[in-house]
PDB file of C-alpha atoms in Angstrom:
ATOM      1  CA  UNK A  56     -93.846 174.321 130.512  1.00  0.00           C
ATOM      2  CA  UNK A  57     -95.004 177.884 131.681  1.00  0.00           C
ATOM      3  CA  UNK A  58     -98.826 178.023 131.417  1.00  0.00           C
ATOM      4  CA  UNK A  59    -100.950 181.009 132.245  1.00  0.00           C
ATOM      5  CA  UNK A  60    -102.464 178.918 134.725  1.00  0.00           C
ATOM      6  CA  UNK A  61     -98.722 179.533 136.774  1.00  0.00           C
ATOM      7  CA  UNK A  62     -96.825 182.665 137.169  1.00  0.00           C
ATOM      8  CA  UNK A  63     -93.334 180.951 137.095  1.00  0.00           C
ATOM      9  CA  UNK A  64     -91.400 182.742 134.669  1.00  0.00           C
ATOM     10  CA  UNK A  65     -93.083 185.833 133.801  1.00  0.00           C
ATOM     11  CA  UNK A  66     -92.701 189.224 134.656  1.00  0.00           C
ATOM     12  CA  UNK A  67     -95.847 190.489 137.309  1.00  0.00           C
ATOM     13  CA  UNK A  68     -97.202 192.901 134.402  1.00  0.00           C
ATOM     14  CA  UNK A  69     -96.598 190.290 131.487  1.00  0.00           C
ATOM     15  CA  UNK A  70     -98.412 187.719 133.288  1.00  0.00           C
ATOM     16  CA  UNK A  71    -101.410 190.418 134.591  1.00  0.00           C
ATOM     17  CA  UNK A  72    -101.809 191.465 131.030  1.00  0.00           C
ATOM     18  CA  UNK A  73    -101.879 187.637 129.553  1.00  0.00           C
ATOM     19  CA  UNK A  74    -104.132 186.541 132.241  1.00  0.00           C
ATOM     20  CA  UNK A  75    -106.662 189.430 131.545  1.00  0.00           C
ATOM     21  CA  UNK A  76    -106.406 188.522 127.401  1.00  0.00           C
ATOM     22  CA  UNK A  77    -106.312 184.680 127.658  1.00  0.00           C
ATOM     23  CA  UNK A  78    -109.306 183.062 125.826  1.00  0.00           C
ATOM     24  CA  UNK A  79    -110.756 180.236 127.839  1.00  0.00           C
ATOM     25  CA  UNK A  80    -110.009 176.444 125.900  1.00  0.00           C
ATOM     26  CA  UNK A  81    -112.305 173.492 126.082  1.00  0.00           C
ATOM     27  CA  UNK A  82    -109.729 170.949 125.653  1.00  0.00           C
ATOM     28  CA  UNK A  83    -112.098 168.200 125.276  1.00  0.00           C
ATOM     29  CA  UNK A  84    -113.580 170.163 122.251  1.00  0.00           C
ATOM     30  CA  UNK A  85    -110.373 171.346 120.720  1.00  0.00           C
ATOM     31  CA  UNK A  86    -109.161 167.203 121.118  1.00  0.00           C
ATOM     32  CA  UNK A  87    -111.912 166.429 119.175  1.00  0.00           C
ATOM     33  CA  UNK A  88    -111.104 168.763 116.556  1.00  0.00           C
ATOM     34  CA  UNK A  89    -107.849 167.770 115.993  1.00  0.00           C
ATOM     35  CA  UNK A  90    -108.567 164.315 115.900  1.00  0.00           C
ATOM     36  CA  UNK A  91    -111.159 164.949 113.054  1.00  0.00           C
ATOM     37  CA  UNK A  92    -108.497 167.105 111.197  1.00  0.00           C
ATOM     38  CA  UNK A  93    -105.998 164.733 111.589  1.00  0.00           C
ATOM     39  CA  UNK A  94    -108.285 161.817 110.915  1.00  0.00           C
ATOM     40  CA  UNK A  95    -107.084 160.128 114.144  1.00  0.00           C
ATOM     41  CA  UNK A  96    -110.054 158.126 113.995  1.00  0.00           C
ATOM     42  CA  UNK A  97    -109.913 154.092 114.581  1.00  0.00           C
ATOM     43  CA  UNK A  98    -112.675 153.381 111.906  1.00  0.00           C
ATOM     44  CA  UNK A  99    -113.915 149.948 110.866  1.00  0.00           C
ATOM     45  CA  UNK A 100    -116.636 148.978 112.727  1.00  0.00           C
ATOM     46  CA  UNK A 101    -120.470 149.112 113.412  1.00  0.00           C
ATOM     47  CA  UNK A 102    -122.681 150.976 115.865  1.00  0.00           C
ATOM     48  CA  UNK A 103    -123.753 149.061 119.503  1.00  0.00           C
ATOM     49  CA  UNK A 104    -127.086 146.697 118.532  1.00  0.00           C
ATOM     50  CA  UNK A 105    -125.466 145.564 115.501  1.00  0.00           C
ATOM     51  CA  UNK A 106    -127.040 142.090 114.874  1.00  0.00           C
ATOM     52  CA  UNK A 107    -124.296 139.034 113.680  1.00  0.00           C
ATOM     53  CA  UNK A 108    -125.441 135.682 112.340  1.00  0.00           C
ATOM     54  CA  UNK A 109    -124.266 132.803 114.768  1.00  0.00           C
ATOM     55  CA  UNK A 110    -125.066 129.669 115.329  1.00  0.00           C
ATOM     56  CA  UNK A 111    -127.223 130.290 118.381  1.00  0.00           C
ATOM     57  CA  UNK A 112    -129.169 132.794 116.256  1.00  0.00           C
ATOM     58  CA  UNK A 113    -128.714 136.871 116.021  1.00  0.00           C
ATOM     59  CA  UNK A 114    -126.768 138.553 118.873  1.00  0.00           C
ATOM     60  CA  UNK A 115    -125.705 142.044 119.052  1.00  0.00           C
ATOM     61  CA  UNK A 116    -122.209 142.585 118.404  1.00  0.00           C
ATOM     62  CA  UNK A 117    -121.208 144.545 121.730  1.00  0.00           C
ATOM     63  CA  UNK A 118    -122.607 141.365 123.273  1.00  0.00           C
ATOM     64  CA  UNK A 119    -120.021 138.719 121.725  1.00  0.00           C
ATOM     65  CA  UNK A 120    -117.039 137.716 123.449  1.00  0.00           C
ATOM     66  CA  UNK A 121    -113.571 135.807 122.336  1.00  0.00           C
ATOM     67  CA  UNK A 122    -114.312 132.199 121.891  1.00  0.00           C
ATOM     68  CA  UNK A 123    -118.043 132.860 120.740  1.00  0.00           C
ATOM     69  CA  UNK A 124    -118.751 130.800 117.403  1.00  0.00           C
ATOM     70  CA  UNK A 125    -120.309 133.047 114.448  1.00  0.00           C
ATOM     71  CA  UNK A 126    -121.129 132.141 110.761  1.00  0.00           C
ATOM     72  CA  UNK A 127    -118.371 133.197 108.432  1.00  0.00           C
ATOM     73  CA  UNK A 128    -118.175 132.461 104.720  1.00  0.00           C
ATOM     74  CA  UNK A 129    -115.111 130.568 103.282  1.00  0.00           C
ATOM     75  CA  UNK A 130    -114.101 131.615  99.533  1.00  0.00           C
ATOM     76  CA  UNK A 131    -112.420 128.534  99.155  1.00  0.00           C
ATOM     77  CA  UNK A 132    -115.742 125.899  99.511  1.00  0.00           C
ATOM     78  CA  UNK A 133    -117.978 128.592  98.891  1.00  0.00           C
ATOM     79  CA  UNK A 134    -119.778 127.190 102.499  1.00  0.00           C
ATOM     80  CA  UNK A 135    -121.051 129.275 105.579  1.00  0.00           C
ATOM     81  CA  UNK A 136    -119.262 128.085 107.925  1.00  0.00           C
ATOM     82  CA  UNK A 137    -118.834 128.509 111.962  1.00  0.00           C
ATOM     83  CA  UNK A 138    -115.450 130.239 113.695  1.00  0.00           C
ATOM     84  CA  UNK A 139    -114.451 131.834 116.476  1.00  0.00           C
ATOM     85  CA  UNK A 140    -114.299 135.138 117.351  1.00  0.00           C
ATOM     86  CA  UNK A 141    -110.526 135.746 118.408  1.00  0.00           C
ATOM     87  CA  UNK A 142    -111.105 139.145 119.213  1.00  0.00           C
ATOM     88  CA  UNK A 143    -113.596 141.700 119.943  1.00  0.00           C
ATOM     89  CA  UNK A 144    -112.282 145.205 119.258  1.00  0.00           C
ATOM     90  CA  UNK A 145    -113.758 148.325 120.807  1.00  0.00           C
ATOM     91  CA  UNK A 146    -112.880 152.085 119.024  1.00  0.00           C
ATOM     92  CA  UNK A 147    -114.803 154.913 118.353  1.00  0.00           C
ATOM     93  CA  UNK A 148    -115.681 157.133 115.483  1.00  0.00           C
ATOM     94  CA  UNK A 149    -116.987 160.633 114.072  1.00  0.00           C
ATOM     95  CA  UNK A 150    -118.941 159.234 111.129  1.00  0.00           C
ATOM     96  CA  UNK A 151    -121.727 157.264 110.272  1.00  0.00           C
ATOM     97  CA  UNK A 152    -122.699 155.255 107.318  1.00  0.00           C
ATOM     98  CA  UNK A 153    -126.103 154.014 106.659  1.00  0.00           C
ATOM     99  CA  UNK A 154    -126.049 151.330 104.580  1.00  0.00           C
ATOM    100  CA  UNK A 155    -130.008 150.968 103.266  1.00  0.00           C
ATOM    101  CA  UNK A 156    -131.332 147.648 101.382  1.00  0.00           C
ATOM    102  CA  UNK A 157    -134.885 146.503 101.405  1.00  0.00           C
ATOM    103  CA  UNK A 158    -134.679 144.419 104.159  1.00  0.00           C
ATOM    104  CA  UNK A 159    -133.177 147.308 106.596  1.00  0.00           C
ATOM    105  CA  UNK A 160    -130.274 148.963 107.037  1.00  0.00           C
ATOM    106  CA  UNK A 161    -126.948 148.578 108.076  1.00  0.00           C
ATOM    107  CA  UNK A 162    -124.790 151.151 110.328  1.00  0.00           C
ATOM    108  CA  UNK A 163    -120.882 151.124 109.686  1.00  0.00           C
ATOM    109  CA  UNK A 164    -118.301 152.777 109.841  1.00  0.00           C
ATOM    110  CA  UNK A 165    -116.710 154.984 106.872  1.00  0.00           C
ATOM    111  CA  UNK A 166    -113.758 152.225 106.117  1.00  0.00           C
ATOM    112  CA  UNK A 167    -115.774 149.004 107.130  1.00  0.00           C
ATOM    113  CA  UNK A 168    -115.549 146.929 103.971  1.00  0.00           C
ATOM    114  CA  UNK A 169    -118.829 145.070 102.504  1.00  0.00           C
ATOM    115  CA  UNK A 170    -118.099 142.024  99.782  1.00  0.00           C
ATOM    116  CA  UNK A 171    -119.971 143.142  96.974  1.00  0.00           C
ATOM    117  CA  UNK A 172    -120.743 140.520  94.596  1.00  0.00           C
ATOM    118  CA  UNK A 173    -121.761 142.877  91.685  1.00  0.00           C
ATOM    119  CA  UNK A 174    -117.763 143.794  91.439  1.00  0.00           C
ATOM    120  CA  UNK A 175    -116.074 140.762  92.547  1.00  0.00           C
ATOM    121  CA  UNK A 176    -114.099 143.072  95.439  1.00  0.00           C
ATOM    122  CA  UNK A 177    -114.241 143.982  98.950  1.00  0.00           C
ATOM    123  CA  UNK A 178    -115.354 147.958  99.140  1.00  0.00           C
ATOM    124  CA  UNK A 179    -115.714 150.663 101.855  1.00  0.00           C
ATOM    125  CA  UNK A 180    -119.057 151.511 103.227  1.00  0.00           C
ATOM    126  CA  UNK A 181    -118.263 154.701 102.171  1.00  0.00           C
ATOM    127  CA  UNK A 182    -117.651 154.004  97.952  1.00  0.00           C
ATOM    128  CA  UNK A 183    -121.276 151.930  97.951  1.00  0.00           C
ATOM    129  CA  UNK A 184    -123.668 153.111  95.417  1.00  0.00           C
ATOM    130  CA  UNK A 185    -127.186 152.016  94.697  1.00  0.00           C
ATOM    131  CA  UNK A 186    -127.381 149.296  92.799  1.00  0.00           C
ATOM    132  CA  UNK A 187    -124.696 147.284  93.480  1.00  0.00           C
ATOM    133  CA  UNK A 188    -125.205 143.922  95.189  1.00  0.00           C
ATOM    134  CA  UNK A 189    -123.934 142.403  98.596  1.00  0.00           C
ATOM    135  CA  UNK A 190    -124.302 138.394  99.571  1.00  0.00           C
ATOM    136  CA  UNK A 191    -126.394 136.873 102.101  1.00  0.00           C
ATOM    137  CA  UNK A 192    -125.963 134.297 104.588  1.00  0.00           C
ATOM    138  CA  UNK A 193    -128.683 132.558 102.735  1.00  0.00           C
ATOM    139  CA  UNK A 194    -126.449 132.174  99.393  1.00  0.00           C
ATOM    140  CA  UNK A 195    -128.894 135.015  98.148  1.00  0.00           C
ATOM    141  CA  UNK A 196    -128.179 138.233  97.020  1.00  0.00           C
ATOM    142  CA  UNK A 197    -129.567 141.737  97.999  1.00  0.00           C
ATOM    143  CA  UNK A 198    -129.116 145.182  96.402  1.00  0.00           C
ATOM    144  CA  UNK A 199    -128.073 148.352  98.004  1.00  0.00           C
ATOM    145  CA  UNK A 200    -130.643 151.247  97.624  1.00  0.00           C
ATOM    146  CA  UNK A 201    -128.754 153.778  99.331  1.00  0.00           C
ATOM    147  CA  UNK A 202    -126.239 155.116 101.477  1.00  0.00           C
ATOM    148  CA  UNK A 203    -126.211 158.359 104.019  1.00  0.00           C
ATOM    149  CA  UNK A 204    -123.330 159.730 106.006  1.00  0.00           C
ATOM    150  CA  UNK A 205    -123.668 161.589 109.452  1.00  0.00           C
ATOM    151  CA  UNK A 206    -120.849 163.528 110.915  1.00  0.00           C
ATOM    152  CA  UNK A 207    -120.603 163.550 114.734  1.00  0.00           C
ATOM    153  CA  UNK A 208    -119.861 165.552 117.128  1.00  0.00           C
ATOM    154  CA  UNK A 209    -118.800 163.553 119.065  1.00  0.00           C
ATOM    155  CA  UNK A 210    -117.152 160.630 118.727  1.00  0.00           C
ATOM    156  CA  UNK A 211    -119.669 157.719 119.497  1.00  0.00           C
ATOM    157  CA  UNK A 212    -118.485 153.624 120.401  1.00  0.00           C
ATOM    158  CA  UNK A 213    -117.780 151.560 117.312  1.00  0.00           C
ATOM    159  CA  UNK A 214    -117.695 147.392 117.978  1.00  0.00           C
ATOM    160  CA  UNK A 215    -115.870 144.730 115.717  1.00  0.00           C
ATOM    161  CA  UNK A 216    -115.068 141.116 115.719  1.00  0.00           C
ATOM    162  CA  UNK A 217    -112.152 139.299 114.698  1.00  0.00           C
ATOM    163  CA  UNK A 218    -112.983 135.985 113.296  1.00  0.00           C
ATOM    164  CA  UNK A 219    -110.789 132.866 112.504  1.00  0.00           C
ATOM    165  CA  UNK A 220    -109.614 131.652 109.352  1.00  0.00           C
ATOM    166  CA  UNK A 221    -111.977 133.579 106.950  1.00  0.00           C
ATOM    167  CA  UNK A 222    -111.729 136.774 108.739  1.00  0.00           C
ATOM    168  CA  UNK A 223    -115.281 137.664 107.657  1.00  0.00           C
ATOM    169  CA  UNK A 224    -118.964 137.560 109.267  1.00  0.00           C
ATOM    170  CA  UNK A 225    -122.760 137.976 108.925  1.00  0.00           C
ATOM    171  CA  UNK A 226    -124.770 141.485 109.725  1.00  0.00           C
ATOM    172  CA  UNK A 227    -127.722 142.670 109.950  1.00  0.00           C
ATOM    173  CA  UNK A 228    -130.920 140.928 110.041  1.00  0.00           C
ATOM    174  CA  UNK A 229    -130.644 139.808 106.719  1.00  0.00           C
ATOM    175  CA  UNK A 230    -126.747 138.533 107.217  1.00  0.00           C
ATOM    176  CA  UNK A 231    -124.925 140.688 104.848  1.00  0.00           C
ATOM    177  CA  UNK A 232    -121.112 139.986 104.622  1.00  0.00           C
ATOM    178  CA  UNK A 233    -118.743 142.011 105.680  1.00  0.00           C
ATOM    179  CA  UNK A 234    -115.103 142.207 106.372  1.00  0.00           C
ATOM    180  CA  UNK A 235    -113.639 141.493 110.000  1.00  0.00           C
ATOM    181  CA  UNK A 236    -110.910 144.658 109.200  1.00  0.00           C
ATOM    182  CA  UNK A 237    -110.883 147.684 109.787  1.00  0.00           C
ATOM    183  CA  UNK A 238    -107.789 148.295 106.643  1.00  0.00           C
ATOM    184  CA  UNK A 239    -108.551 147.760 103.090  1.00  0.00           C
ATOM    185  CA  UNK A 240    -105.653 145.789 103.034  1.00  0.00           C
ATOM    186  CA  UNK A 241    -106.595 143.380 100.583  1.00  0.00           C
ATOM    187  CA  UNK A 242    -108.862 145.543  98.137  1.00  0.00           C
ATOM    188  CA  UNK A 243    -107.789 146.876  95.067  1.00  0.00           C
ATOM    189  CA  UNK A 244    -107.502 150.057  96.634  1.00  0.00           C
ATOM    190  CA  UNK A 245    -105.144 149.410  98.922  1.00  0.00           C
ATOM    191  CA  UNK A 246    -101.361 150.567  99.092  1.00  0.00           C
ATOM    192  CA  UNK A 247    -100.241 148.074 101.578  1.00  0.00           C
ATOM    193  CA  UNK A 248     -97.325 146.419 100.675  1.00  0.00           C
ATOM    194  CA  UNK A 249     -98.223 142.880  99.446  1.00  0.00           C
ATOM    195  CA  UNK A 250     -96.544 139.607  99.160  1.00  0.00           C
ATOM    196  CA  UNK A 251     -97.244 136.576  97.137  1.00  0.00           C
ATOM    197  CA  UNK A 252     -97.047 132.671  98.191  1.00  0.00           C
ATOM    198  CA  UNK A 253     -97.267 129.394  96.491  1.00  0.00           C
ATOM    199  CA  UNK A 254     -98.839 126.333  97.999  1.00  0.00           C
ATOM    200  CA  UNK A 255     -97.416 123.276  96.961  1.00  0.00           C
ATOM    201  CA  UNK A 256     -98.816 119.541  97.568  1.00  0.00           C
ATOM    202  CA  UNK A 257     -95.166 117.013  98.751  1.00  0.00           C
ATOM    203  CA  UNK A 258     -96.578 114.029  97.919  1.00  0.00           C
ATOM    204  CA  UNK A 259     -97.544 115.005  93.992  1.00  0.00           C
ATOM    205  CA  UNK A 260     -95.095 115.738  91.603  1.00  0.00           C
ATOM    206  CA  UNK A 261     -95.100 117.900  88.570  1.00  0.00           C
ATOM    207  CA  UNK A 262     -93.824 117.488  85.280  1.00  0.00           C
ATOM    208  CA  UNK A 263     -90.465 118.974  86.567  1.00  0.00           C
ATOM    209  CA  UNK A 264     -89.791 116.653  89.130  1.00  0.00           C
ATOM    210  CA  UNK A 265     -90.798 119.247  92.105  1.00  0.00           C
ATOM    211  CA  UNK A 266     -93.509 119.495  94.348  1.00  0.00           C
ATOM    212  CA  UNK A 267     -96.983 120.021  92.872  1.00  0.00           C
ATOM    213  CA  UNK A 268     -98.347 123.596  92.709  1.00  0.00           C
ATOM    214  CA  UNK A 269    -102.069 123.672  93.700  1.00  0.00           C
ATOM    215  CA  UNK A 270    -102.445 127.567  94.133  1.00  0.00           C
ATOM    216  CA  UNK A 271    -100.745 130.947  94.362  1.00  0.00           C
ATOM    217  CA  UNK A 272    -102.027 133.443  96.541  1.00  0.00           C
ATOM    218  CA  UNK A 273    -101.903 137.000  97.831  1.00  0.00           C
ATOM    219  CA  UNK A 274    -102.206 139.372 100.980  1.00  0.00           C
ATOM    220  CA  UNK A 275    -101.527 142.333 102.176  1.00  0.00           C
ATOM    221  CA  UNK A 276    -100.826 141.379 105.828  1.00  0.00           C
ATOM    222  CA  UNK A 277     -97.533 141.677 107.080  1.00  0.00           C
ATOM    223  CA  UNK A 278     -95.394 138.757 107.218  1.00  0.00           C
ATOM    224  CA  UNK A 279     -94.775 136.496 110.118  1.00  0.00           C
ATOM    225  CA  UNK A 280     -90.983 137.344 111.796  1.00  0.00           C
ATOM    226  CA  UNK A 281     -90.091 133.926 110.663  1.00  0.00           C
ATOM    227  CA  UNK A 282     -90.760 135.598 107.162  1.00  0.00           C
ATOM    228  CA  UNK A 283     -93.681 133.465 106.522  1.00  0.00           C
ATOM    229  CA  UNK A 284     -97.179 134.177 105.307  1.00  0.00           C
ATOM    230  CA  UNK A 285     -99.926 134.208 107.995  1.00  0.00           C
ATOM    231  CA  UNK A 286    -102.427 133.654 105.695  1.00  0.00           C
ATOM    232  CA  UNK A 287    -100.616 130.839 103.349  1.00  0.00           C
ATOM    233  CA  UNK A 288    -100.236 129.266 106.896  1.00  0.00           C
ATOM    234  CA  UNK A 289    -103.551 129.194 107.685  1.00  0.00           C
ATOM    235  CA  UNK A 290    -104.560 127.729 104.338  1.00  0.00           C
ATOM    236  CA  UNK A 291    -101.977 124.741 104.491  1.00  0.00           C
ATOM    237  CA  UNK A 292    -103.246 124.279 107.756  1.00  0.00           C
ATOM    238  CA  UNK A 293    -106.548 123.483 106.581  1.00  0.00           C
ATOM    239  CA  UNK A 294    -105.468 121.449 103.605  1.00  0.00           C
ATOM    240  CA  UNK A 295    -103.200 119.422 105.935  1.00  0.00           C
ATOM    241  CA  UNK A 296    -106.342 118.986 107.982  1.00  0.00           C
ATOM    242  CA  UNK A 297    -108.359 117.517 105.117  1.00  0.00           C
ATOM    243  CA  UNK A 298    -105.692 115.717 103.339  1.00  0.00           C
ATOM    244  CA  UNK A 299    -103.091 114.686 105.524  1.00  0.00           C
ATOM    245  CA  UNK A 300    -100.743 116.602 108.045  1.00  0.00           C
ATOM    246  CA  UNK A 301     -97.021 117.911 106.717  1.00  0.00           C
ATOM    247  CA  UNK A 302     -98.772 117.636 103.053  1.00  0.00           C
ATOM    248  CA  UNK A 303     -98.964 120.799 102.067  1.00  0.00           C
ATOM    249  CA  UNK A 304     -96.167 123.290 102.552  1.00  0.00           C
ATOM    250  CA  UNK A 305     -96.459 127.192 101.875  1.00  0.00           C
ATOM    251  CA  UNK A 306     -93.352 129.676 100.362  1.00  0.00           C
ATOM    252  CA  UNK A 307     -93.389 133.580  99.932  1.00  0.00           C
ATOM    253  CA  UNK A 308     -92.141 133.996  96.485  1.00  0.00           C
ATOM    254  CA  UNK A 309     -92.238 137.676  96.051  1.00  0.00           C
ATOM    255  CA  UNK A 310     -92.397 140.555  99.254  1.00  0.00           C
ATOM    256  CA  UNK A 311     -92.839 143.829  99.750  1.00  0.00           C
ATOM    257  CA  UNK A 312     -94.866 144.523  96.699  1.00  0.00           C
ATOM    258  CA  UNK A 313     -95.496 148.386  96.278  1.00  0.00           C
ATOM    259  CA  UNK A 314     -97.069 150.279  93.774  1.00  0.00           C
ATOM    260  CA  UNK A 315     -96.100 151.924  91.079  1.00  0.00           C
ATOM    261  CA  UNK A 316     -96.964 153.220  87.499  1.00  0.00           C
ATOM    262  CA  UNK A 317    -100.590 154.213  88.184  1.00  0.00           C
ATOM    263  CA  UNK A 318    -101.146 150.798  89.840  1.00  0.00           C
ATOM    264  CA  UNK A 319    -101.536 150.461  93.301  1.00  0.00           C
ATOM    265  CA  UNK A 320     -99.740 147.442  95.740  1.00  0.00           C
ATOM    266  CA  UNK A 321    -102.518 144.877  95.114  1.00  0.00           C
ATOM    267  CA  UNK A 322    -103.683 145.883  91.721  1.00  0.00           C
ATOM    268  CA  UNK A 323     -99.568 145.377  90.514  1.00  0.00           C
ATOM    269  CA  UNK A 324    -100.235 141.659  92.907  1.00  0.00           C
ATOM    270  CA  UNK A 325    -102.940 140.493  91.497  1.00  0.00           C
ATOM    271  CA  UNK A 326    -101.880 141.453  88.070  1.00  0.00           C
ATOM    272  CA  UNK A 327     -98.373 139.053  89.400  1.00  0.00           C
ATOM    273  CA  UNK A 328    -100.251 136.099  90.901  1.00  0.00           C
ATOM    274  CA  UNK A 329    -102.838 135.965  87.742  1.00  0.00           C
ATOM    275  CA  UNK A 330     -99.532 135.737  85.444  1.00  0.00           C
ATOM    276  CA  UNK A 331     -98.492 132.901  88.001  1.00  0.00           C
ATOM    277  CA  UNK A 332    -101.006 131.373  88.181  1.00  0.00           C
ATOM    278  CA  UNK A 333    -101.139 130.985  84.351  1.00  0.00           C
ATOM    279  CA  UNK A 334     -97.748 129.926  84.064  1.00  0.00           C
ATOM    280  CA  UNK A 335     -97.961 127.208  86.942  1.00  0.00           C
ATOM    281  CA  UNK A 336    -100.373 125.687  84.971  1.00  0.00           C
ATOM    282  CA  UNK A 337     -98.813 125.830  81.881  1.00  0.00           C
ATOM    283  CA  UNK A 338     -95.554 124.059  83.244  1.00  0.00           C
ATOM    284  CA  UNK A 339     -97.926 121.196  84.446  1.00  0.00           C
ATOM    285  CA  UNK A 340     -99.134 121.660  87.598  1.00  0.00           C
ATOM    286  CA  UNK A 341    -102.622 121.404  88.838  1.00  0.00           C
ATOM    287  CA  UNK A 342    -103.323 124.378  90.386  1.00  0.00           C
ATOM    288  CA  UNK A 343    -106.325 122.358  91.919  1.00  0.00           C
ATOM    289  CA  UNK A 344    -106.707 124.765  94.862  1.00  0.00           C
ATOM    290  CA  UNK A 345    -106.236 127.574  93.329  1.00  0.00           C
ATOM    291  CA  UNK A 346    -109.896 129.795  93.340  1.00  0.00           C
ATOM    292  CA  UNK A 347    -110.509 133.397  93.102  1.00  0.00           C
ATOM    293  CA  UNK A 348    -112.272 135.727  94.636  1.00  0.00           C
ATOM    294  CA  UNK A 349    -109.797 135.420  97.715  1.00  0.00           C
ATOM    295  CA  UNK A 350    -110.993 137.281 100.892  1.00  0.00           C
ATOM    296  CA  UNK A 351    -109.391 139.949 102.683  1.00  0.00           C
ATOM    297  CA  UNK A 352    -109.709 143.594 103.290  1.00  0.00           C
TER     298      UNK A 352
END
């Protein structure tokens, strides 16, 4: 490619004129401007120094490593549990959101998800409003007092965790429940393709003579290459560990559900799940492990 820095391909007089008229470009600044304009911004993390609740006390998020244990919330049991950090994630952002509550401020990127008890859903930091209520690790609740967004002139490092099984953890001095995802894959605003699955107990029969359905669930994560659901498989493994290896099995019954008629894909799959849960119960299945809300972001 011909550039002003090279005379190749130019007539001498044209090259001299182009050199005189050329405007110096700050390449780094131009790239930053492009990234911001195109929203090429990995976004779903926390600022360095954010405290994470662990069995060993509070640890700053940038100091955690794969294999470390953190506290997470299990929506199935309603308990705070120890979970392994599968991966640490370091990205960057041009925007910070100060999430202000009585005990302090959490600094997050715009699209990190917080569990909002008052909305019964995961919400982006940018969508949090004063008066909304968030969940704490000690079982208590805290009210959001306000949020403030800051736009940066240069990108700053961000940090996130991938947490096993429950995919959430607690941040801040008062331990607020947040999701480990940077995509809103499983909240009501998601436009990601969704799927629904049914988990059955192979040792118990329903009135029709088939295996008893114990729950149906949904997810906005991609299916595995073999067509199974990662979320369903994790739940099956948990149930089998508790009650007997090989006892529970999962089947994906709806795939690649997308939005239509004014509904997002997530809203559509949630409606399908609610209908299916009612029908499965009416058919005589126990639905003994069907609990809402489900984790995910």
